[in-house]
Coordinates of C-alpha atoms in Angstrom, one line a residue:
M1 CA 10.6 107.4 -21.3
K2 CA 14.0 109.2 -20.7
R3 CA 12.2 112.3 -19.7
T4 CA 10.2 110.5 -17.1
I5 CA 13.3 108.9 -15.6
S6 CA 15.0 112.4 -15.4
K7 CA 12.1 113.8 -13.6
L8 CA 12.1 111.0 -11.1
L9 CA 15.7 111.6 -10.4
I10 CA 15.1 115.3 -9.8
V11 CA 12.3 114.4 -7.4
A12 CA 14.4 112.0 -5.5
M13 CA 17.1 114.6 -5.0
V14 CA 14.7 117.2 -3.8
F15 CA 13.1 114.6 -1.5
S16 CA 16.4 113.8 0.0
M17 CA 17.2 117.4 0.6
L18 CA 13.9 118.1 2.2
C19 CA 14.2 115.0 4.4
F20 CA 17.6 116.3 5.7
Y21 CA 16.2 119.7 6.3
Q22 CA 13.0 118.7 8.0
A23 CA 14.7 116.1 10.1
G24 CA 15.8 118.7 12.5
K25 CA 12.3 120.3 12.5
G26 CA 10.4 117.1 12.9
T27 CA 8.6 117.3 9.5
S28 CA 7.8 114.2 7.5
V29 CA 7.8 114.5 3.7
K30 CA 5.6 112.5 1.2
V31 CA 6.3 112.4 -2.5
Y32 CA 3.6 111.5 -5.0
A33 CA 4.8 110.4 -8.5
D34 CA 1.4 109.3 -10.0
G35 CA 0.7 112.7 -11.7
P36 CA 0.1 113.1 -15.5
E37 CA 3.1 112.9 -17.6
G38 CA 4.9 116.2 -17.9
E39 CA 3.8 117.4 -14.4
T40 CA 6.1 117.9 -11.6
P41 CA 5.5 115.3 -8.8
Q42 CA 3.8 116.6 -5.7
V43 CA 5.7 116.6 -2.4
E44 CA 3.7 116.6 0.8
T45 CA 5.2 117.5 4.1
T46 CA 3.6 116.5 7.3
P47 CA 4.7 118.3 10.4
Q48 CA 5.7 115.9 13.3
Q49 CA 5.9 116.4 16.9
E50 CA 9.2 118.0 17.9
T51 CA 11.4 115.7 20.0
T52 CA 14.1 116.8 22.3
T53 CA 17.4 115.2 21.7
P54 CA 19.1 114.5 25.2
E55 CA 22.4 116.2 25.8
V56 CA 25.4 113.8 25.8
T57 CA 28.1 114.5 28.5
T58 CA 31.6 114.1 27.1
V59 CA 33.9 112.0 29.4
P60 CA 37.6 113.0 29.0
E61 CA 39.9 110.2 28.0
T62 CA 42.3 108.7 30.7
T63 CA 45.5 106.9 30.1
V64 CA 46.1 103.7 32.2
P65 CA 49.8 103.2 32.7
E66 CA 51.5 99.8 32.4
T67 CA 52.2 98.1 35.9
T68 CA 56.1 97.7 36.6
K69 CA 57.6 96.0 39.9
P70 CA 60.3 98.2 41.7
A71 CA 63.9 97.1 41.7
K72 CA 65.5 95.3 44.7
K73 CA 67.5 97.5 47.1
T74 CA 70.2 95.9 49.3
P75 CA 71.3 97.6 52.6
A76 CA 74.8 98.7 53.2
K77 CA 77.3 96.4 54.8
I78 CA 77.7 96.6 58.6
T79 CA 80.5 98.9 59.8
G80 CA 81.9 99.8 63.2
L81 CA 81.1 96.4 64.7
K82 CA 82.9 96.0 68.1
I83 CA 82.5 94.4 71.5
T84 CA 82.8 96.6 74.6
D85 CA 82.1 96.5 78.3
V86 CA 83.4 93.0 78.6
K87 CA 82.9 91.4 82.0
N88 CA 83.0 87.8 83.3
A89 CA 79.3 87.2 82.6
S90 CA 78.3 89.8 80.1
L91 CA 79.4 92.0 77.1
R92 CA 78.0 94.7 74.8
V93 CA 77.9 94.4 71.0
V94 CA 77.6 97.6 69.0
W95 CA 77.7 98.7 65.4
K96 CA 76.9 101.7 63.1
K97 CA 73.6 102.2 61.4
S98 CA 73.3 100.7 57.9
S99 CA 71.6 102.7 55.2
L100 CA 68.4 101.2 53.8
A101 CA 68.3 98.6 56.6
T102 CA 65.0 98.0 58.3
E103 CA 66.3 95.5 60.9
Y104 CA 69.4 93.6 61.9
W105 CA 69.9 89.8 62.3
V106 CA 72.5 88.7 64.9
Y107 CA 74.1 85.3 64.9
R108 CA 76.3 83.8 67.7
S109 CA 79.0 81.1 67.9
V110 CA 80.1 79.8 71.3
E111 CA 83.3 78.1 72.3
G112 CA 82.9 74.4 72.8
K113 CA 85.1 71.7 74.3
S114 CA 87.2 71.3 71.2
K115 CA 85.9 74.0 68.7
M116 CA 83.6 76.9 68.1
S117 CA 79.9 76.0 67.6
A118 CA 78.1 76.7 64.3
Y119 CA 76.5 80.2 64.1
K120 CA 72.9 80.2 65.2
K121 CA 70.5 83.1 64.8
Y122 CA 70.4 84.8 68.2
K123 CA 68.5 88.1 67.9
T124 CA 66.5 90.3 65.4
L125 CA 66.9 93.9 66.3
K126 CA 65.8 97.4 65.2
K127 CA 68.5 99.1 67.2
T128 CA 72.3 99.0 66.7
S129 CA 73.5 97.5 70.0
F130 CA 72.6 95.0 72.7
I131 CA 74.0 93.5 75.9
N132 CA 74.5 89.8 76.1
T133 CA 74.2 88.5 79.7
G134 CA 74.3 85.1 81.4
L135 CA 77.7 84.2 79.8
S136 CA 80.4 81.9 81.1
Q137 CA 83.7 83.4 82.5
G138 CA 86.8 83.0 80.3
T139 CA 84.8 81.8 77.3
V140 CA 85.2 82.9 73.6
Y141 CA 82.1 84.3 71.8
K142 CA 81.7 85.3 68.2
Y143 CA 78.9 87.5 66.8
K144 CA 78.0 88.0 63.2
V145 CA 75.7 90.9 62.3
V146 CA 73.7 91.2 59.0
A147 CA 71.8 94.3 57.8
V148 CA 68.4 93.4 56.5
R149 CA 65.9 95.3 54.3
K150 CA 62.2 94.2 54.1
A151 CA 60.4 96.5 51.5
D152 CA 58.5 96.4 48.2
G153 CA 57.9 92.8 48.6
Y154 CA 61.6 91.9 48.9
T155 CA 63.9 90.8 51.7
T156 CA 67.5 91.7 51.1
K157 CA 70.6 91.2 53.2
S158 CA 74.1 92.6 53.4
A159 CA 77.2 90.5 53.9
G160 CA 77.8 89.6 57.6
K161 CA 80.4 91.3 59.8
I162 CA 82.0 89.3 62.6
A163 CA 83.5 90.3 66.0
T164 CA 85.1 88.1 68.6
A165 CA 85.7 88.5 72.3
M166 CA 86.5 86.5 75.4
T167 CA 84.6 87.2 78.7
D168 CA 86.8 88.1 81.6
I169 CA 88.4 85.1 83.3
D170 CA 87.9 84.8 87.0
A171 CA 90.7 85.3 89.5
V172 CA 91.9 82.4 91.6
K173 CA 90.2 81.6 94.8
S174 CA 91.6 81.2 98.4
F175 CA 94.9 82.9 97.7
K176 CA 96.9 82.5 100.9
A177 CA 100.4 83.0 102.2
K178 CA 102.1 81.1 105.1
A179 CA 105.5 82.5 106.2
A180 CA 108.5 80.8 107.7
S181 CA 111.7 82.6 108.7
K182 CA 113.3 82.4 105.3
S183 CA 110.4 81.5 102.9
I184 CA 106.8 82.2 102.2
K185 CA 104.5 79.5 100.7
L186 CA 101.6 80.6 98.5
T187 CA 98.6 78.5 97.8
Y188 CA 95.4 79.0 95.7
K189 CA 92.6 77.2 94.0
K190 CA 93.1 76.8 90.3
N191 CA 90.9 78.2 87.5
K192 CA 90.2 75.3 85.1
K193 CA 90.2 77.6 82.1
A194 CA 93.5 79.2 82.9
T195 CA 96.4 79.0 80.5
K196 CA 98.9 80.2 83.2
Y197 CA 99.3 82.5 86.1
Y198 CA 101.5 85.6 86.6
L199 CA 102.8 86.2 90.2
Y200 CA 104.0 89.6 91.4
R201 CA 105.6 90.7 94.6
A202 CA 106.1 93.9 96.6
S203 CA 107.8 94.5 99.9
E204 CA 108.2 97.2 102.5
K205 CA 111.6 98.2 101.0
N206 CA 110.4 97.8 97.4
P207 CA 106.7 98.8 97.2
K208 CA 106.6 98.6 93.4
Y209 CA 105.2 95.2 92.2
K210 CA 107.6 93.1 90.2
K211 CA 106.8 89.8 88.4
I212 CA 108.7 87.0 90.1
K213 CA 107.2 83.9 88.5
T214 CA 105.1 82.6 85.6
L215 CA 103.2 79.5 86.9
K216 CA 101.9 76.7 84.8
K217 CA 98.2 76.1 84.7
S218 CA 98.7 72.8 86.6
K219 CA 100.3 74.6 89.6
S220 CA 98.4 75.6 92.7
S221 CA 101.2 76.6 95.0
Y222 CA 104.6 78.4 95.0
T223 CA 107.3 78.8 97.6
D224 CA 109.2 82.1 97.6
K225 CA 112.6 81.6 99.1
K226 CA 114.1 84.9 98.1
V227 CA 112.8 86.7 101.2
K228 CA 114.4 88.3 104.3
S229 CA 113.4 87.6 107.9
G230 CA 110.9 89.9 109.7
Q231 CA 109.8 91.6 106.5
V232 CA 106.2 92.1 105.1
Y233 CA 105.7 90.8 101.6
T234 CA 102.6 91.4 99.5
Y235 CA 101.7 89.2 96.5
K236 CA 99.3 89.5 93.6
I237 CA 98.4 86.8 91.2
V238 CA 96.7 87.3 87.8
T239 CA 95.0 84.5 85.9
Y240 CA 95.6 84.5 82.1
R241 CA 93.9 82.7 79.2
K242 CA 94.4 82.7 75.5
K243 CA 92.2 80.9 73.0
Y244 CA 91.3 81.3 69.3
G245 CA 93.5 84.4 69.1
V246 CA 91.9 86.3 71.9
K247 CA 93.1 86.6 75.5
S248 CA 91.9 87.6 78.9
Y249 CA 93.5 88.7 82.2
S250 CA 91.7 88.4 85.5
I251 CA 91.6 91.1 88.1
P252 CA 94.5 90.6 90.6
K253 CA 94.1 88.6 93.8
Y254 CA 96.2 89.8 96.7
T255 CA 97.6 88.3 99.9
S256 CA 100.4 89.2 102.3
A257 CA 102.6 87.7 105.0
M258 CA 105.5 88.6 107.3
T259 CA 108.4 86.3 107.5
A260 CA 109.4 85.1 110.9
L261 CA 111.7 87.3 112.9
S262 CA 115.2 86.0 113.4
A263 CA 116.5 85.5 116.9
P264 CA 118.9 88.1 118.1
A265 CA 122.4 87.1 117.1
K266 CA 125.8 87.6 118.7
I267 CA 124.4 88.1 122.2
T268 CA 127.1 88.8 124.8
A269 CA 127.3 89.3 128.5
K270 CA 129.7 91.7 130.2
E271 CA 130.1 90.5 133.8
K272 CA 130.5 92.7 136.8
A273 CA 130.3 92.0 140.5
T274 CA 126.6 93.0 140.9
K275 CA 125.5 93.6 137.3
I276 CA 125.4 92.0 133.9
I277 CA 125.5 94.1 130.7
L278 CA 123.8 92.3 127.7
K279 CA 124.4 93.3 124.1
W280 CA 123.1 91.7 120.8
K281 CA 122.9 92.4 117.1
A282 CA 119.8 94.2 115.8
V283 CA 117.2 92.0 114.1
N284 CA 115.8 93.1 110.7
N285 CA 112.4 94.9 111.1
A286 CA 112.1 94.2 114.8
E287 CA 110.2 96.9 116.7
K288 CA 111.4 96.0 120.1
Y289 CA 113.0 93.3 122.2
E290 CA 111.9 91.3 125.3
V291 CA 114.6 90.5 127.9
Y292 CA 114.1 87.7 130.4
K293 CA 116.1 86.8 133.4
G294 CA 115.4 83.1 133.8
K295 CA 111.7 82.8 133.2
K296 CA 110.8 86.4 134.3
L297 CA 110.3 89.2 131.8
V298 CA 112.5 92.0 133.1
K299 CA 112.6 94.5 130.2
V300 CA 111.0 95.5 126.9
T301 CA 113.3 97.8 125.0
K302 CA 113.9 99.2 121.5
K303 CA 117.6 99.2 122.1
T304 CA 120.1 96.4 121.5
T305 CA 121.6 96.5 125.0
Y306 CA 120.4 96.0 128.5
T307 CA 122.0 96.2 132.0
Q308 CA 120.7 94.1 134.8
K309 CA 121.7 95.5 138.1
G310 CA 121.3 94.4 141.8
L311 CA 122.7 90.9 141.3
K312 CA 124.6 88.8 143.8
K313 CA 128.4 88.4 143.5
R314 CA 129.7 85.1 142.3
H315 CA 126.2 84.0 141.2
N316 CA 125.1 82.3 138.0
Y317 CA 122.4 83.8 135.7
K318 CA 120.7 82.9 132.5
F319 CA 119.3 85.6 130.2
K320 CA 117.3 85.3 127.0
V321 CA 116.3 87.9 124.5
R322 CA 113.8 87.8 121.6
A323 CA 112.6 90.2 118.9
V324 CA 109.0 91.5 118.6
R325 CA 106.9 93.1 115.9
R326 CA 103.2 93.7 115.2
F327 CA 101.6 93.2 111.8
K328 CA 97.9 93.4 110.9
G329 CA 97.0 93.5 114.6
K330 CA 98.9 90.4 115.5
T331 CA 102.2 90.2 117.5
Y332 CA 105.0 88.2 116.1
K333 CA 107.9 87.1 118.2
S334 CA 111.2 85.5 117.3
A335 CA 112.9 82.5 119.0
F336 CA 115.0 83.3 122.0
A337 CA 118.7 83.9 122.0
T338 CA 120.1 82.6 125.3
V339 CA 123.3 83.4 127.3
S340 CA 124.5 81.9 130.5
T341 CA 126.7 84.1 132.6
S342 CA 127.6 85.0 136.2
T343 CA 128.6 87.9 138.3
T344 CA 132.2 88.3 139.3
L345 CA 133.9 88.4 142.7
G346 CA 134.1 92.1 142.6
M347 CA 137.9 91.9 143.1
K348 CA 140.4 94.5 141.9
G349 CA 143.5 93.7 139.9
S350 CA 144.0 90.4 138.0
W351 CA 142.7 87.0 138.8
I352 CA 141.2 83.7 137.3
E353 CA 137.6 82.5 138.0
V354 CA 136.4 78.9 137.3
N355 CA 132.6 78.5 137.4
I356 CA 131.8 74.8 137.8
K357 CA 128.1 75.1 137.0
T358 CA 128.5 77.0 133.7
Q359 CA 131.8 75.2 132.9
T360 CA 133.4 78.6 132.2
L361 CA 136.9 80.1 133.0
R362 CA 137.4 83.8 133.0
M363 CA 140.7 85.7 133.4
Y364 CA 140.7 89.3 134.4
I365 CA 143.7 91.6 133.9
K366 CA 143.5 94.9 135.7
N367 CA 139.8 94.6 136.4
K368 CA 139.0 93.9 132.7
L369 CA 137.9 90.6 131.2
Y370 CA 140.9 89.2 129.3
V371 CA 139.8 85.6 128.4
K372 CA 136.6 83.8 128.7
T373 CA 136.5 80.1 127.6
P374 CA 134.5 76.9 128.1
I375 CA 136.3 74.2 130.1
V376 CA 135.9 70.6 131.4
S377 CA 136.4 70.4 135.1
G378 CA 136.8 67.3 137.3
N379 CA 134.3 64.5 137.1
V380 CA 131.3 64.8 139.4
G381 CA 132.0 62.9 142.6
D382 CA 135.3 62.2 144.2
R383 CA 137.3 63.6 141.3
H384 CA 135.7 67.0 141.4
T385 CA 137.7 70.2 141.1
S386 CA 138.2 71.7 144.5
K387 CA 136.1 74.8 145.1
G388 CA 137.5 77.7 147.0
T389 CA 140.0 80.5 146.8
H390 CA 143.4 79.4 145.5
S391 CA 146.4 80.8 143.8
I392 CA 148.8 79.8 141.1
L393 CA 151.6 77.7 142.7
E394 CA 153.5 76.7 139.6
K395 CA 153.8 78.0 136.0
T396 CA 155.5 75.5 133.7
A397 CA 155.6 74.9 129.9
H398 CA 155.8 71.4 128.5
R399 CA 155.0 69.7 131.7
Q400 CA 154.7 65.9 132.0
L401 CA 151.7 64.8 134.1
K402 CA 151.8 61.3 135.5
G403 CA 149.5 59.7 138.1
S404 CA 147.0 57.0 139.1
Y405 CA 143.6 56.9 140.7
H406 CA 141.5 53.9 141.6
G407 CA 143.3 51.7 139.1
Q408 CA 143.4 54.4 136.4
T409 CA 146.8 55.8 135.3
W410 CA 147.8 58.6 133.0
D411 CA 151.1 59.9 131.6
V412 CA 150.7 62.9 129.3
T413 CA 152.7 66.0 128.4
V414 CA 150.9 69.3 128.3
N415 CA 152.1 72.5 126.6
Y416 CA 151.0 74.9 129.5
W417 CA 150.6 74.1 133.1
L418 CA 149.3 76.3 136.0
K419 CA 149.1 74.4 139.3
F420 CA 146.8 75.9 141.9
T421 CA 146.3 73.2 144.7
S422 CA 148.8 71.2 146.7
D423 CA 147.4 67.9 145.5
A424 CA 148.3 68.8 141.9
Q425 CA 145.1 70.2 140.5
G426 CA 145.9 72.7 137.8
I427 CA 144.8 74.5 134.6
H428 CA 146.3 73.0 131.4
D429 CA 145.6 72.4 127.7
S430 CA 144.1 69.1 126.7
V431 CA 144.6 68.5 123.0
W432 CA 143.0 65.0 123.3
R433 CA 139.6 66.7 123.8
S434 CA 137.5 68.0 120.9
A435 CA 134.6 69.5 122.9
Y436 CA 134.3 71.7 126.0
G437 CA 131.6 73.1 128.2
G438 CA 128.1 71.9 128.7
N439 CA 127.6 68.7 130.8
I440 CA 130.7 66.8 129.7
Y441 CA 132.2 67.0 133.2
K442 CA 129.3 65.0 134.6
T443 CA 130.2 61.8 132.7
N444 CA 133.6 62.4 131.1
G445 CA 135.3 65.0 133.3
S446 CA 139.0 65.2 134.3
H447 CA 140.7 63.8 137.4
G448 CA 140.3 67.2 139.0
C449 CA 142.3 69.5 136.7
V450 CA 140.7 72.3 134.6
N451 CA 141.0 71.1 130.9
T452 CA 141.2 74.1 128.6
P453 CA 141.3 74.6 124.8
L454 CA 144.9 75.1 123.5
G455 CA 144.3 78.5 122.0
A456 CA 142.7 80.0 125.2
M457 CA 145.4 78.3 127.4
R458 CA 148.2 79.9 125.4
K459 CA 146.7 83.4 126.2
I460 CA 146.1 82.6 129.8
F461 CA 149.7 81.2 130.3
K462 CA 151.1 84.4 128.8
K463 CA 149.5 86.7 131.4
A464 CA 149.5 84.3 134.4
R465 CA 151.8 84.9 137.3
V466 CA 152.7 82.8 140.3
G467 CA 150.5 84.0 143.2
M468 CA 147.6 85.1 141.0
P469 CA 144.3 84.3 142.7
V470 CA 142.3 81.4 141.3
I471 CA 138.7 81.2 142.6
V472 CA 136.7 78.0 141.9
Y473 CA 133.0 78.1 142.7

């Protein structure tokens, strides 16, 4: 029994080996174990059809990485932010490029009635500047710029940077100047946003502008009283505003005017028999002078003297002179300075003349005028001073004068008395009078004498001589 089992084991082993060997050759193996005891079992192999084993393509191994989301990246903070090219209705905002930024967000705040408005998004830009137009003059604007990065599924922003500016404030409108002889009045239309105004002045003699006044915002006029006659003054006014720490100055507005020319002063007339020599003081900035005899223009001169010749002897004349200057194509003229005078008798030596019409007494010593003074002659009518050629009949100091006329009586003592008619008309001082000349003689004249101021009478009395001619006309 044991021998039989051993044999079977050996057969099984051989079979297994053959099966392995023939598997590659397509051979099938059969084992028969039914032979007589002691015989080796028979193994039968049956060839099989050869099969082709398909080739297998080897695919290389690949490693699939794990998916990781990129980290956030924030753009750099805005630098170099500034506002330039500021005008009254526009300005330019500019800044430096921010690293990592893909765009920029701009926010704006605008000055309101009482405070700045809240920031509102105004623009999204790719570039680093823009011009803001359509703005209001003299108004505060604030701009906040933020650098923004949109990438890798993220939107990141830098901190905002702020810049503030005020648009240029407008100049005043209708700036005008109106001149008088000693002042210039300036007027203008106010700017409602102004804080104040700066006023500057220049003149012909001082062409450099100098600030003369700071005007309150409520003011719309100013009178400059520190001016001289006949001079051109130029003014400029600058509107100023300050708000929220920023300020603006307008462009200057200009105007000019010339103060009125003064009338020629200290005009005098030197009288001759057939001519009158006029002299006057120069007027500031006058270019020339017009001389009139009566209503007729007789001379235009740059000098301050004029001689009128060809006049009649013992004749009354009225001259007037005014200053003239041109400015900006317009001719300016002063008021007239007037002098009433008369030609002399043309006598030689020493004499006294009394002009009734001009109420003037002149005394000539050796052909030269010694005294000229206003007087009051006899009342018009039957108390008039007698016209004609007379001479001094009496020269007395401290003379008592007594008389009566149509119920009027007088008894006065005069300091100086020069009688020149037989009916006691004379030249004397009259301390009771306070005014002389003009038309006083027509209503409040003397009783025929020539009333003379005390000071002038003292000089006349000193040079007078009995027999000296006295001509009344």
